[in-house]
Short mmCIF file of C-alpha atoms (C1' of nucleotides) in Angstrom, two decimals:
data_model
loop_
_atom_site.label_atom_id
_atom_site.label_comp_id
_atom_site.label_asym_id
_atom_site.label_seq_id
_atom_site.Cartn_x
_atom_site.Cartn_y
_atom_site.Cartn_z
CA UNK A 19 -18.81 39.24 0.49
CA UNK A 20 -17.72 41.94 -1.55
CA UNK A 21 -17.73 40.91 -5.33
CA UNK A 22 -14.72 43.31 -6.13
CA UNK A 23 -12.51 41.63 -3.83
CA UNK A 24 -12.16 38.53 -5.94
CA UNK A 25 -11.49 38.29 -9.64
CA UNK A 26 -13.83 37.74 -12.01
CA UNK A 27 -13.40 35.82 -14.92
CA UNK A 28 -17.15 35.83 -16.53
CA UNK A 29 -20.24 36.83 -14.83
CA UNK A 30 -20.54 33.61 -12.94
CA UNK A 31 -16.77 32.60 -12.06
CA UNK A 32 -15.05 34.32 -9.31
CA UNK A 33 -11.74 33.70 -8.19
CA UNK A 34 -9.89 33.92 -4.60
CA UNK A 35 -5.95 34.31 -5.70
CA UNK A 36 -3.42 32.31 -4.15
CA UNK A 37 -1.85 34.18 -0.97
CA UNK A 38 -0.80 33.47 2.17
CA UNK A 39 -1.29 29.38 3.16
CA UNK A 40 -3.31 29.01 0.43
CA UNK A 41 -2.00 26.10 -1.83
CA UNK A 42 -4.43 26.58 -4.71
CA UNK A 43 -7.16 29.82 -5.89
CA UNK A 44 -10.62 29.44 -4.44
CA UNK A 45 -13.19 29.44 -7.40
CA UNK A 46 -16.80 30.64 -6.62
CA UNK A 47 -19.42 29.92 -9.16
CA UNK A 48 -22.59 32.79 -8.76
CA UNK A 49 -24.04 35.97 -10.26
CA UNK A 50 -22.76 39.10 -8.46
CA UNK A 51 -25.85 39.27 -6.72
CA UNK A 52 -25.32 35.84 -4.38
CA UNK A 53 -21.60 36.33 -4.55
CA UNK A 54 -22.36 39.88 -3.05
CA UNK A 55 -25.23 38.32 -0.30
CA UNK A 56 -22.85 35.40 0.56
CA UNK A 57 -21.57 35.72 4.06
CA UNK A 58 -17.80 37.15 4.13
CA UNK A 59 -17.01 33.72 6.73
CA UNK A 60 -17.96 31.36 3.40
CA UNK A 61 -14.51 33.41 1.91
CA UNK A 62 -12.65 32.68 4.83
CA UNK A 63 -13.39 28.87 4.88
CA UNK A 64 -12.86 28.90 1.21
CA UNK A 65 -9.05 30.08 1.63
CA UNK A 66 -8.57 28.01 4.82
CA UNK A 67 -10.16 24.64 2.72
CA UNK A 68 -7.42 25.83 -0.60
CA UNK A 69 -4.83 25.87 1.98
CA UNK A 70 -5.06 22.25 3.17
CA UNK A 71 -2.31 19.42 2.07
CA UNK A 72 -2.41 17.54 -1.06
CA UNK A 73 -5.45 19.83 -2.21
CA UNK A 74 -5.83 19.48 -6.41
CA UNK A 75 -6.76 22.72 -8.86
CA UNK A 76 -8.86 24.55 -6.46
CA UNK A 77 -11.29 24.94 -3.56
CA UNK A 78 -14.64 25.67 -5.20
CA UNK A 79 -17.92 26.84 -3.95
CA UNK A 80 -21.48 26.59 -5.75
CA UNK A 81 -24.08 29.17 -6.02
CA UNK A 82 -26.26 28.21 -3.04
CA UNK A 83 -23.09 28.17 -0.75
CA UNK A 84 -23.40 29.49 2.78
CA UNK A 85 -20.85 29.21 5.81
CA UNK A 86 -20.61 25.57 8.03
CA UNK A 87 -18.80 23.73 10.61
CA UNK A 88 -15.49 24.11 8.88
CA UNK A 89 -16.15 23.55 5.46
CA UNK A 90 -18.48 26.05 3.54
CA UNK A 91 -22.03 24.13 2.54
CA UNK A 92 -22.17 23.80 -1.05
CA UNK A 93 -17.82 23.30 -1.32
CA UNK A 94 -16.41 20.74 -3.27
CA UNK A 95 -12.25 20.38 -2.47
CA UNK A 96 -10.31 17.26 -4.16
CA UNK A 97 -7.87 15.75 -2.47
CA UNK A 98 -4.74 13.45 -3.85
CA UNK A 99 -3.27 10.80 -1.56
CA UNK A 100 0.06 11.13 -3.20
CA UNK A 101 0.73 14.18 -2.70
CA UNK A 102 -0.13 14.24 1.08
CA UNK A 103 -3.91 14.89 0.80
CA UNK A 104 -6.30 14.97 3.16
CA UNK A 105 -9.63 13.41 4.07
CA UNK A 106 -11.93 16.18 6.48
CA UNK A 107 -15.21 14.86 8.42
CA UNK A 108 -16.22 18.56 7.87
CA UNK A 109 -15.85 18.77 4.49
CA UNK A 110 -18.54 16.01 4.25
CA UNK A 111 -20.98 17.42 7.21
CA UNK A 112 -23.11 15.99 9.91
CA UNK A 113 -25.56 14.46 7.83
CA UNK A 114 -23.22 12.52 5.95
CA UNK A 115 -25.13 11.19 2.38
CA UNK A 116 -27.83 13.45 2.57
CA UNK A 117 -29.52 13.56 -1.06
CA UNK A 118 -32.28 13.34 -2.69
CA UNK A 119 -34.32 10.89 -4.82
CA UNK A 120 -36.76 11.53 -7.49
CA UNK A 121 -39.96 9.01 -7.86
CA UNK A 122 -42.06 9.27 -11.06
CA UNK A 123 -45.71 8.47 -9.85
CA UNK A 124 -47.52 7.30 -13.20
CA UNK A 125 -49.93 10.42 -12.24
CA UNK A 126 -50.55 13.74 -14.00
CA UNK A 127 -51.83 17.22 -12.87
CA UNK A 128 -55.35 16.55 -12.96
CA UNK A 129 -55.32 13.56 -11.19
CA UNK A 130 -54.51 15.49 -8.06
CA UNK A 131 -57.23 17.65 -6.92
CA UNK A 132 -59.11 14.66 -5.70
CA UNK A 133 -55.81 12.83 -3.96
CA UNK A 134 -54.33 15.69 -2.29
CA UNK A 135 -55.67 16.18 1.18
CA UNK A 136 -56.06 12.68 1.42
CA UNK A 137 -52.29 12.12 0.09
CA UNK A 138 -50.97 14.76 2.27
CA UNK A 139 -52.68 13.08 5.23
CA UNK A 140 -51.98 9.95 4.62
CA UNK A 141 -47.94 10.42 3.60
CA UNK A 142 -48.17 12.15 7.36
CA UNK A 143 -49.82 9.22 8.97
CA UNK A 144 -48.00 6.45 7.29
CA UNK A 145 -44.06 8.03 7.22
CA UNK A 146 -42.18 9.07 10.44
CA UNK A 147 -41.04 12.54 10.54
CA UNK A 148 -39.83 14.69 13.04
CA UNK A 149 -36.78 14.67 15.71
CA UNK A 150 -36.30 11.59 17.41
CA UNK A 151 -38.75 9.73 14.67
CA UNK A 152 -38.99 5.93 15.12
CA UNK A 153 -39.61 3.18 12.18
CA UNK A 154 -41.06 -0.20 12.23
CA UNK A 155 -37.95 -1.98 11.54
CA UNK A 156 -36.03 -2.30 14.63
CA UNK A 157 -32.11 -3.41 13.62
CA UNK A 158 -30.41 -6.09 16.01
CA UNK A 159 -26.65 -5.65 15.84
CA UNK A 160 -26.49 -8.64 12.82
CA UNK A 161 -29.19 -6.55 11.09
CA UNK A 162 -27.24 -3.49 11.92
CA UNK A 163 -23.81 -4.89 10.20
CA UNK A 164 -25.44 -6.13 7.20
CA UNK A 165 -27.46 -2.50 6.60
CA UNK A 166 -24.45 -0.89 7.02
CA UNK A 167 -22.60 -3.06 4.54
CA UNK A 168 -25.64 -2.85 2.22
CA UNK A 169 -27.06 -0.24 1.43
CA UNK A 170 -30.39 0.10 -0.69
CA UNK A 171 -29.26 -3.39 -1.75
CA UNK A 172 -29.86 -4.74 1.18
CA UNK A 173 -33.53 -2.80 2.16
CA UNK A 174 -34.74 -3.89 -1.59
CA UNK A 175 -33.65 -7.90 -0.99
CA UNK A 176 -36.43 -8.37 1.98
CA UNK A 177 -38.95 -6.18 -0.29
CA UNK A 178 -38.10 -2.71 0.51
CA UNK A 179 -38.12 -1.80 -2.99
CA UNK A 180 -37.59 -3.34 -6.39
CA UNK A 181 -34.48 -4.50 -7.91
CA UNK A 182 -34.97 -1.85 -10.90
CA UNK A 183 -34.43 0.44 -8.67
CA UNK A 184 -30.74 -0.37 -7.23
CA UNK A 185 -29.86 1.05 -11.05
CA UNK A 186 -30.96 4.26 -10.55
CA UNK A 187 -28.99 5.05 -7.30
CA UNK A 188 -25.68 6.94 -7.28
CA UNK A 189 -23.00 3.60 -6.69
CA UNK A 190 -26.02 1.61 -7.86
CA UNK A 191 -27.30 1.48 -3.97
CA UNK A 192 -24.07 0.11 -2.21
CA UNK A 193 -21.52 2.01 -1.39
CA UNK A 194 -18.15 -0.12 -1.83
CA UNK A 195 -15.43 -0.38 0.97
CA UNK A 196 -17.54 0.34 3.70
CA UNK A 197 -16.51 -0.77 7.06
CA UNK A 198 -19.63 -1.05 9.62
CA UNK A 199 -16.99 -1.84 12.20
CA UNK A 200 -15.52 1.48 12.29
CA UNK A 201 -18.98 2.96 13.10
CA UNK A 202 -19.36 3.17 16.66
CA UNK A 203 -22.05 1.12 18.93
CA UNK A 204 -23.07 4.66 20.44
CA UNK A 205 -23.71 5.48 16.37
CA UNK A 206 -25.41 2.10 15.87
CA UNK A 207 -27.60 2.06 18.87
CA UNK A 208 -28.86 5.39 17.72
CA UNK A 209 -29.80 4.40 14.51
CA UNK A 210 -31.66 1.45 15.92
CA UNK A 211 -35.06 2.04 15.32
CA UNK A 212 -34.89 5.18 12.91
CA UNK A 213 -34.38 3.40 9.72
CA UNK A 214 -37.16 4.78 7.09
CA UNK A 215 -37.76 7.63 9.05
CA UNK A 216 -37.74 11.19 7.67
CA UNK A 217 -36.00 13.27 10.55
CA UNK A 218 -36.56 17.19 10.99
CA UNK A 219 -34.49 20.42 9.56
CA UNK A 220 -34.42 20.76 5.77
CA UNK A 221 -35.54 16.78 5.48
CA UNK A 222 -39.17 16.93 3.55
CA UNK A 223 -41.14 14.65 0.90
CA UNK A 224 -43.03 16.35 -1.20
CA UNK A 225 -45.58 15.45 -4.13
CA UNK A 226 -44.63 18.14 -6.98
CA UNK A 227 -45.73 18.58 -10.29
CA UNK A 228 -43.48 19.06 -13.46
CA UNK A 229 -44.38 22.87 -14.29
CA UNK A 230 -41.93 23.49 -17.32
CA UNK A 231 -39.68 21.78 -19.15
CA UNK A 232 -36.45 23.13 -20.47
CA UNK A 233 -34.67 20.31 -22.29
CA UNK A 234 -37.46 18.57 -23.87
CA UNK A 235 -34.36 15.51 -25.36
CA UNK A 236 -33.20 15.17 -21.69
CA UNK A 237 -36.58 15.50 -20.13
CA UNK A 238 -37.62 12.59 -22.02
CA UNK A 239 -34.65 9.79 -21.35
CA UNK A 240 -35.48 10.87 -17.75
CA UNK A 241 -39.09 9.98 -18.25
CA UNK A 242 -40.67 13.52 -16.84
CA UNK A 243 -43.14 15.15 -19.13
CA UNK A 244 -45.36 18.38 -18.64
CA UNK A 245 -47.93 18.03 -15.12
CA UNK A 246 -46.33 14.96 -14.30
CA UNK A 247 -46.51 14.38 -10.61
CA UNK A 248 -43.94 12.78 -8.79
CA UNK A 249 -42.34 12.36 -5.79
CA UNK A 250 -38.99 14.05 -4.01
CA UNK A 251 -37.83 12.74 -1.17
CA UNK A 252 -34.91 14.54 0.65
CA UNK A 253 -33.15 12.82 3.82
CA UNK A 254 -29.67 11.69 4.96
CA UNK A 255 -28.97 9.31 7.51
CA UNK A 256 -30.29 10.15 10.77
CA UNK A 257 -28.73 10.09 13.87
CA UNK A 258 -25.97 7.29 12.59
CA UNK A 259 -24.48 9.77 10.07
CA UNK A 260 -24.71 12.59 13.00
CA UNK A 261 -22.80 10.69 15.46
CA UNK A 262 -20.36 9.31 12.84
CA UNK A 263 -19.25 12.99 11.83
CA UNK A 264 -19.21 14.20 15.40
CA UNK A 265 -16.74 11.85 16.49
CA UNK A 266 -14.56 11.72 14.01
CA UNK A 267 -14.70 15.66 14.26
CA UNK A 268 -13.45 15.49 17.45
CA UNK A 269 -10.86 12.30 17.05
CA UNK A 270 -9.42 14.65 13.19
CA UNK A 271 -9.04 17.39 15.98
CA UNK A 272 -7.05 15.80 18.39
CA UNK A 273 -4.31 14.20 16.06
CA UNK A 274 -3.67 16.84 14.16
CA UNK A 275 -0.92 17.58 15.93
CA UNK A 276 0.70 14.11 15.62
CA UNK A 277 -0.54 14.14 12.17
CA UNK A 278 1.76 16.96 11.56
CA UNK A 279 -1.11 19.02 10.47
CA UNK A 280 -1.63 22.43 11.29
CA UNK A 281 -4.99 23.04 11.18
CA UNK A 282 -5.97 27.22 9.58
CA UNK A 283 -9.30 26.88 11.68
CA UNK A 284 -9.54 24.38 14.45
CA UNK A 285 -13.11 23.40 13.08
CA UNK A 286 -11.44 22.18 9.71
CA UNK A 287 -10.44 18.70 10.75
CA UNK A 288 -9.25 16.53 8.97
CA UNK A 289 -7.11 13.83 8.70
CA UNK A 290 -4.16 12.20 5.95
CA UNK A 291 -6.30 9.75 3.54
CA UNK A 292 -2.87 7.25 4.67
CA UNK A 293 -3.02 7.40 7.89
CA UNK A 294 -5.24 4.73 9.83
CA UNK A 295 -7.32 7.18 11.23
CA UNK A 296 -8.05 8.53 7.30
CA UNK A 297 -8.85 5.10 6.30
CA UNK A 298 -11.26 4.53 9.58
CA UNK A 299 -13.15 7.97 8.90
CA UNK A 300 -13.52 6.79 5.39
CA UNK A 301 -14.98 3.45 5.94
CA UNK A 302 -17.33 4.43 8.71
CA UNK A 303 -18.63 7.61 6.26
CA UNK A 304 -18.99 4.74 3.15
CA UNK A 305 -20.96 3.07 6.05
CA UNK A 306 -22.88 6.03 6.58
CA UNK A 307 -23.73 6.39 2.83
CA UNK A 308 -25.35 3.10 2.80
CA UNK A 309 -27.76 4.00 5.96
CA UNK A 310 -28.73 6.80 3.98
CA UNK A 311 -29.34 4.96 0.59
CA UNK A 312 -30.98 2.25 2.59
CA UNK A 313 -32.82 4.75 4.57
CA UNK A 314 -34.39 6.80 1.30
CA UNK A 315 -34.84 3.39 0.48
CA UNK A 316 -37.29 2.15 2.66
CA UNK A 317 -39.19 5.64 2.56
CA UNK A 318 -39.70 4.99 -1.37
CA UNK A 319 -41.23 1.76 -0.25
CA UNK A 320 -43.22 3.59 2.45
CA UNK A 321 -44.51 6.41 -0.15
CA UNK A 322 -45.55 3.58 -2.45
CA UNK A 323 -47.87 1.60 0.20
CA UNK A 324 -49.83 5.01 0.85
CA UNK A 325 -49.87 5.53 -3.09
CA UNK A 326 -51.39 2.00 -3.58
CA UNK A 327 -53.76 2.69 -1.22
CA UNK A 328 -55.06 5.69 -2.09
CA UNK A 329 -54.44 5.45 -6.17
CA UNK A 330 -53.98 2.04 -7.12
CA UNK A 331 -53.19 2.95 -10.94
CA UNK A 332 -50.32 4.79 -9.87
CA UNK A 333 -46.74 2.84 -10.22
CA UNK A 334 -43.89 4.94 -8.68
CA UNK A 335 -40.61 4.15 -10.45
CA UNK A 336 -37.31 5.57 -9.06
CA UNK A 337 -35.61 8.50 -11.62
CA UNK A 338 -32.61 8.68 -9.55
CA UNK A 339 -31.42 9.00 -6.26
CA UNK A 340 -28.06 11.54 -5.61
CA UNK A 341 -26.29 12.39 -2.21
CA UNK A 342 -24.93 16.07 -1.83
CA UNK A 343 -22.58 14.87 1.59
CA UNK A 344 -19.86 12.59 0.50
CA UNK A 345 -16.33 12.06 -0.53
CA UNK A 346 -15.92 9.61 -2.78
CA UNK A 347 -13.18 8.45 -4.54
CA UNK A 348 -13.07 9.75 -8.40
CA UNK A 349 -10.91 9.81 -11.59
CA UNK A 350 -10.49 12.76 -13.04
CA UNK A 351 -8.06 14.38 -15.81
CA UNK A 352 -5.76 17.19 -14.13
CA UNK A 353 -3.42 18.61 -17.21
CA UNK A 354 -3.88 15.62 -19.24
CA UNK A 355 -3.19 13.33 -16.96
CA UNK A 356 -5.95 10.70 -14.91
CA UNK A 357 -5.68 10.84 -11.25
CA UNK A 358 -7.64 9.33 -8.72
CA UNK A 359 -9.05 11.82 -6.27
CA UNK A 360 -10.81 12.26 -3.04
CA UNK A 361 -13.69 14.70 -4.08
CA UNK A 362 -15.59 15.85 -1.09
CA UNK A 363 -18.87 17.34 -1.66
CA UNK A 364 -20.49 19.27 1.16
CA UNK A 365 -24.12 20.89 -0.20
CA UNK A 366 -22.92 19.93 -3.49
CA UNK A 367 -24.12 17.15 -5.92
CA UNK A 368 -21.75 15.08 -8.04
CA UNK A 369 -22.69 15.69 -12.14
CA UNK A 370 -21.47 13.50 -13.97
CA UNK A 371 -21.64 14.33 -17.59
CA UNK A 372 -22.74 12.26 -20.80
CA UNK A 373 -20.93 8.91 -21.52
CA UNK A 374 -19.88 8.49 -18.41
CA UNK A 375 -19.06 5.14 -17.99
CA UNK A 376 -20.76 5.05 -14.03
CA UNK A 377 -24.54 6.55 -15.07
CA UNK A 378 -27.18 3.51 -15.49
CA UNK A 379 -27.69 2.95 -19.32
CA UNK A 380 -30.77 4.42 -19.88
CA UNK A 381 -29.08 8.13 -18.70
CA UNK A 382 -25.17 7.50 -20.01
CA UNK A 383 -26.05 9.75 -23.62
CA UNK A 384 -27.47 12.80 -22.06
CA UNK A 385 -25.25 12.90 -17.90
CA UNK A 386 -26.63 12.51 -14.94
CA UNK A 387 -29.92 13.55 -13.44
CA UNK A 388 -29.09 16.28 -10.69
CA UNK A 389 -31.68 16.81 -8.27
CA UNK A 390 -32.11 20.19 -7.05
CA UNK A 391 -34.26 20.56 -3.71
CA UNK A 392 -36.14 24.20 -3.53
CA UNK A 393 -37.47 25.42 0.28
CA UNK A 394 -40.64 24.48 1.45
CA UNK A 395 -43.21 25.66 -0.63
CA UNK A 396 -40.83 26.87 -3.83
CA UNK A 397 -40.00 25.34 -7.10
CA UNK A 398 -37.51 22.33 -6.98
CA UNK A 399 -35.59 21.17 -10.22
CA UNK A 400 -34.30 18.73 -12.16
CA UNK A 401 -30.69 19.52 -14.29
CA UNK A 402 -28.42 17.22 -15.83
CA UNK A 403 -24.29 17.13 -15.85
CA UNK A 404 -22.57 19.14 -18.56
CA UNK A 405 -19.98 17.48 -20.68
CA UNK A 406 -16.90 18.60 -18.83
CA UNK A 407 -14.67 21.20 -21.15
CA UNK A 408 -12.18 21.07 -18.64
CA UNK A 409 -12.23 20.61 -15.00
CA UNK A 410 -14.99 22.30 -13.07
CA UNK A 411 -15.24 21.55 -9.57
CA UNK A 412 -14.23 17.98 -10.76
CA UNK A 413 -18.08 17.41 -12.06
CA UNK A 414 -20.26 18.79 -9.29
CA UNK A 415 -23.29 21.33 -9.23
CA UNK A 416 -25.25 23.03 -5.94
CA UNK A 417 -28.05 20.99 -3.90
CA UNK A 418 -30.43 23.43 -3.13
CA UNK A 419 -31.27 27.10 -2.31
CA UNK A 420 -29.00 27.31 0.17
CA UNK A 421 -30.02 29.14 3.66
CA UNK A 422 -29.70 33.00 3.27
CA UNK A 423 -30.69 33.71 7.42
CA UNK A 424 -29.71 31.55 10.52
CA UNK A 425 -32.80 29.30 11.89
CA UNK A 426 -32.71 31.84 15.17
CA UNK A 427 -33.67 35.08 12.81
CA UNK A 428 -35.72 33.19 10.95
CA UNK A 429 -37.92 31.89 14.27
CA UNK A 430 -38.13 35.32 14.94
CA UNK A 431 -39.44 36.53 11.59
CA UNK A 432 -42.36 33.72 10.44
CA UNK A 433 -45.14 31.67 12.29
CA UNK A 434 -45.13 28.24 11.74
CA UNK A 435 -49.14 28.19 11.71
CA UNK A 436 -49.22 31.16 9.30
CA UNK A 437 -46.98 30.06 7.03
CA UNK A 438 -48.56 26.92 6.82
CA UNK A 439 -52.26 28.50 6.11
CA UNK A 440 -50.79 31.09 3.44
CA UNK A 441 -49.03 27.73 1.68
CA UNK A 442 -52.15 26.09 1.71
CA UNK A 443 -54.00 29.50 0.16
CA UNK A 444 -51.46 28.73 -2.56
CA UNK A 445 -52.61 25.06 -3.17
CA UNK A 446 -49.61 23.80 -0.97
CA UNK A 447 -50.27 21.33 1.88
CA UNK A 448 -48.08 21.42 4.29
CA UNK A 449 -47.94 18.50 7.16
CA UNK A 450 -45.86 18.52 9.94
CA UNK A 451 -44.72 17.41 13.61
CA UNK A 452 -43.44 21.21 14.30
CA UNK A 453 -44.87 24.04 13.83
CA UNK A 454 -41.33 25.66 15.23
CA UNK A 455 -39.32 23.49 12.37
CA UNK A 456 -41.54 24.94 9.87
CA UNK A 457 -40.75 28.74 11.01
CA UNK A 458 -37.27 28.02 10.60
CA UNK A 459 -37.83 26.24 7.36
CA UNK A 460 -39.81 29.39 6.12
CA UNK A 461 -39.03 30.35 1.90
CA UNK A 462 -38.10 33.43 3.11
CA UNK A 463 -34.98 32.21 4.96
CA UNK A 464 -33.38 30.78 1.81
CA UNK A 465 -31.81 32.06 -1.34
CA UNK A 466 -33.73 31.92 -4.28
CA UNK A 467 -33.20 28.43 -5.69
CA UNK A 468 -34.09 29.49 -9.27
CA UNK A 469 -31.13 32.33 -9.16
CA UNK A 470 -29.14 29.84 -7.79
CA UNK A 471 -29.88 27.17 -10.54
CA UNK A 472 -29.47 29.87 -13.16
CA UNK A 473 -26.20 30.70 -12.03
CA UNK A 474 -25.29 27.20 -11.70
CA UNK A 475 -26.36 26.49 -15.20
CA UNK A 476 -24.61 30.04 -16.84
CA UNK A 477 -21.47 28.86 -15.08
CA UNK A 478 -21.29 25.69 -17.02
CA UNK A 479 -22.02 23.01 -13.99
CA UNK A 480 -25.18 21.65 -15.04
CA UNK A 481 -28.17 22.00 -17.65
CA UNK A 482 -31.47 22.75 -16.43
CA UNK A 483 -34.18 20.42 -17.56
CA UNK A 484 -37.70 20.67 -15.76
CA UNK A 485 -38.80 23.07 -13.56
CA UNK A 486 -41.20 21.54 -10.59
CA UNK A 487 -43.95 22.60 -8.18
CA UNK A 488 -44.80 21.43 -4.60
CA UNK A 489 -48.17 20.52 -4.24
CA UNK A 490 -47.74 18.37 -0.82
CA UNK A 491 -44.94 18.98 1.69
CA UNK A 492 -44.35 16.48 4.37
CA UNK A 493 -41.76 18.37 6.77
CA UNK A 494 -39.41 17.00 9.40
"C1'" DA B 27 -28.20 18.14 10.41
"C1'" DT B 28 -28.85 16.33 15.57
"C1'" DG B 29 -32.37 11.84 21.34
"C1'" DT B 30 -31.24 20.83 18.89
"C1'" DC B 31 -26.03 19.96 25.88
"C1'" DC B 32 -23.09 13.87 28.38
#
DNA sequence: ATGTCC
């Protein structure tokens, strides 16, 4: 995208004016650099998403933004049901409630040379990864319905977890409102036997070490000091969430046209948040969310088993858990006044700043923790949400590096086996089911997740506040 | 992202 076809209004804000269809600007947040590698289609969707009913302020994208079905990955577009707002099944994604969850492991730096091949191995062995991965809990349709009404709440109660940890989960591990009857049986019957399962693409755990720390105050009401080692785990929810977005893709589509709706790209379907096909959508997502808390869930419980084996001294306490593939319903001040919106995050994590009254107690002075997953085999980090000045992309910050080259190039640029012996020349272990998955996974084919979290933290969206290394990758 | 095409 060419940078001097928008105007800039500081080195990291960008915006797309009003013209056309468009309702409301589209606001990029990035250093000239990404804004100028970003892919000219991310523009487009921007200005199709800002032209969309009932849309609030303005459609905004994050640093590590790249185009998807519909929606760019890494938008954020509010919506107000008032005013004739929509809900979109592609402004959420596919993997509806993908996120990511930070374990502290009680471990430092130098406790690792002696765990790592055996932790690598035995994270491999012991947690299903992979397309098509299978647990050992196998769901009837009772056990089904009460997951999906759940959440984490209901994988900690049988003793997938602790109860400490339900605090330090985004909704505090339950989504509210959900409505496991609007998910399909062809959604449920997938999801069957894949709870606590990894899956493949960008999914990974990883054991990573705290390298740097940036915000000492912050670092420590989050509990991370230097050569810590702890755990991230990044996964959504499986083939449930999949089939959930695909067919309400494809039911948005069709009823447009009775909707009244007239769609700027076909793939940008959505729906009115009062219509009853809106309020279906929106309880089988909330659904969704809690297969994917209860799902990272049950792989914290997983990671801990191998940990107790291997290291009994080691205690792995949950830091927090965020999803980067929701909408959720939100209040936020537009010109003074409180309105409740319909924020949907696609790539993008929700940062909620100090004293907000929704952060667990022990993070409400200093804003949320917002967990930043790097590619395999690159730094990850850990930021924190910015008291808000105003509104800016109504509290959110990016998820990740972002994917700079399609998973076809990238196949045809990097070796799966190669990669994974240069990683391991650099004291990275990598484990995985697919040698293929980890070609198209390759550092390379992503954006550079510490430009991206510098940009992100210039433009005002978050703080950054450690600085991590991978030392063991398990990868989908 | 995804039983990588019902």
């Amino acid at each position: 995208m060419n940078p001097s076809s928008l105007t800039r209004l500081d080195d990291f804000t960008w915006r797309i004016e009003p013209s056309g269809r468009m309702r409301v600007p589209g606001v990029l947040y990035a250093n000239e650099a990404l804004v100028g590698a970003m892919d000219d289609k991310v523009r487009e969707q921007l200005v199709n998403v800002a032209s969309l009913p009932g849309i609030v302020q303005a459609a905004y994208v994050m640093p590590d933004a790249h185009w998807g079905y519909g929606f760019p990955i890494g938008g954020v577009a509010a919506f107000d049901a008032d005013r004739g707002g929509v809900v979109s099944a592609g402004g959420v994604g596919f993997d509806i409630s993908c996120g990511v969850r930070c374990l502290h492991t009680g471990l430092k730096r130098d406790d690792l040379p002696s765990l790592q091949s055996r932790l690598a191995d035995e994270l491999y062995r012991h947690i299903p990864a992979g397309v098509g991965s299978r647990g050992r809990i196998h769901l009837d349709e009772a056990g089904m319905e009460a997951m999906l009404a759940g959440g984490a709440e209901w994988a900690v109660a049988p003793g997938w977890g602790r109860p400490a940890d339900l605090e330090r989960i985004e909704e505090r591990g339950r989504m509210t409102d959900p409505r496991p009857e609007a998910v399909s049986d062809k959604a449920k019957r997938r999801q069957r036997d894949e709870m606590g399962t990894l899956g493949s693409g960008n999914h990974y755990l990883e054991v990573q070490e705290v390298e740097t720390l940036h915000d000492r105050a912050t670092a420590e009401a989050f509990g991370l000091a230097e050569g810590d080692v702890v755990v991230f785990i990044h996964c959504g929810s499986r083939g449930l969430g999949h089939q959930v977005g695909t067919e309400f893709l494809r039911a948005m589509t069709l009823a447009a046209p009775e909707h009244g709706l007239e769609l700027p790209d076909r793939e940008l379907a959505c729906a009115p948040i009062r219509s009853e096909l809106g309020q279906t959508y929106l309880g089988a997502m909330r659904a969704a969310i809690n297969c994917a808390l209860a799902n990272r869930q049950i792989l914290t419980q997983l990671t801990r088993e191998v940990f107790a084996e291997l290291c009994p001294s080691a205690d792995l306490r949950l830091l927090f858990d965020v999803s980067h593939n929701t909408c959720k319903v939100e209040e936020h001040v537009i010109d003074g006044q409180p309105r409740r919106l319909y924020v949907h995050r696609k790539g993008a994590t929700r940062a909620f700043g100090p004293g907000h009254p929704d952060l667990p107690d022990a993070y409400r002075e200093v804003g949320q923790p917002v967990l930043i997953g790097g590619s395999m085999g690159t730094a990850s980090h850990v930021l924190a949400g910015n008291r808000q000045a105003g509104i800016q992309a109504f509290a959110s910050a990016c998820h990740g590096a972002g994917r700079a080259m399609s998973r076809r190039r990238a196949l045809k640029s990097w070796q799966g086996r190669q990669l994974i012996d240069e990683l391991r020349g650099r004291g990275i272990l990598v484990r995985s089911p697919s040698s293929k998955g980890v070609a198209e996974e390759a550092p390379g084919a992503y954006k550079d997740v510490d430009a991206v979290v510098d940009a992100a933290e210039a433009a005002g969206l978050a703080r950054r506040v450690a600085w991590l290394l991978p030392r063991v990758c398990i990868k989908g």
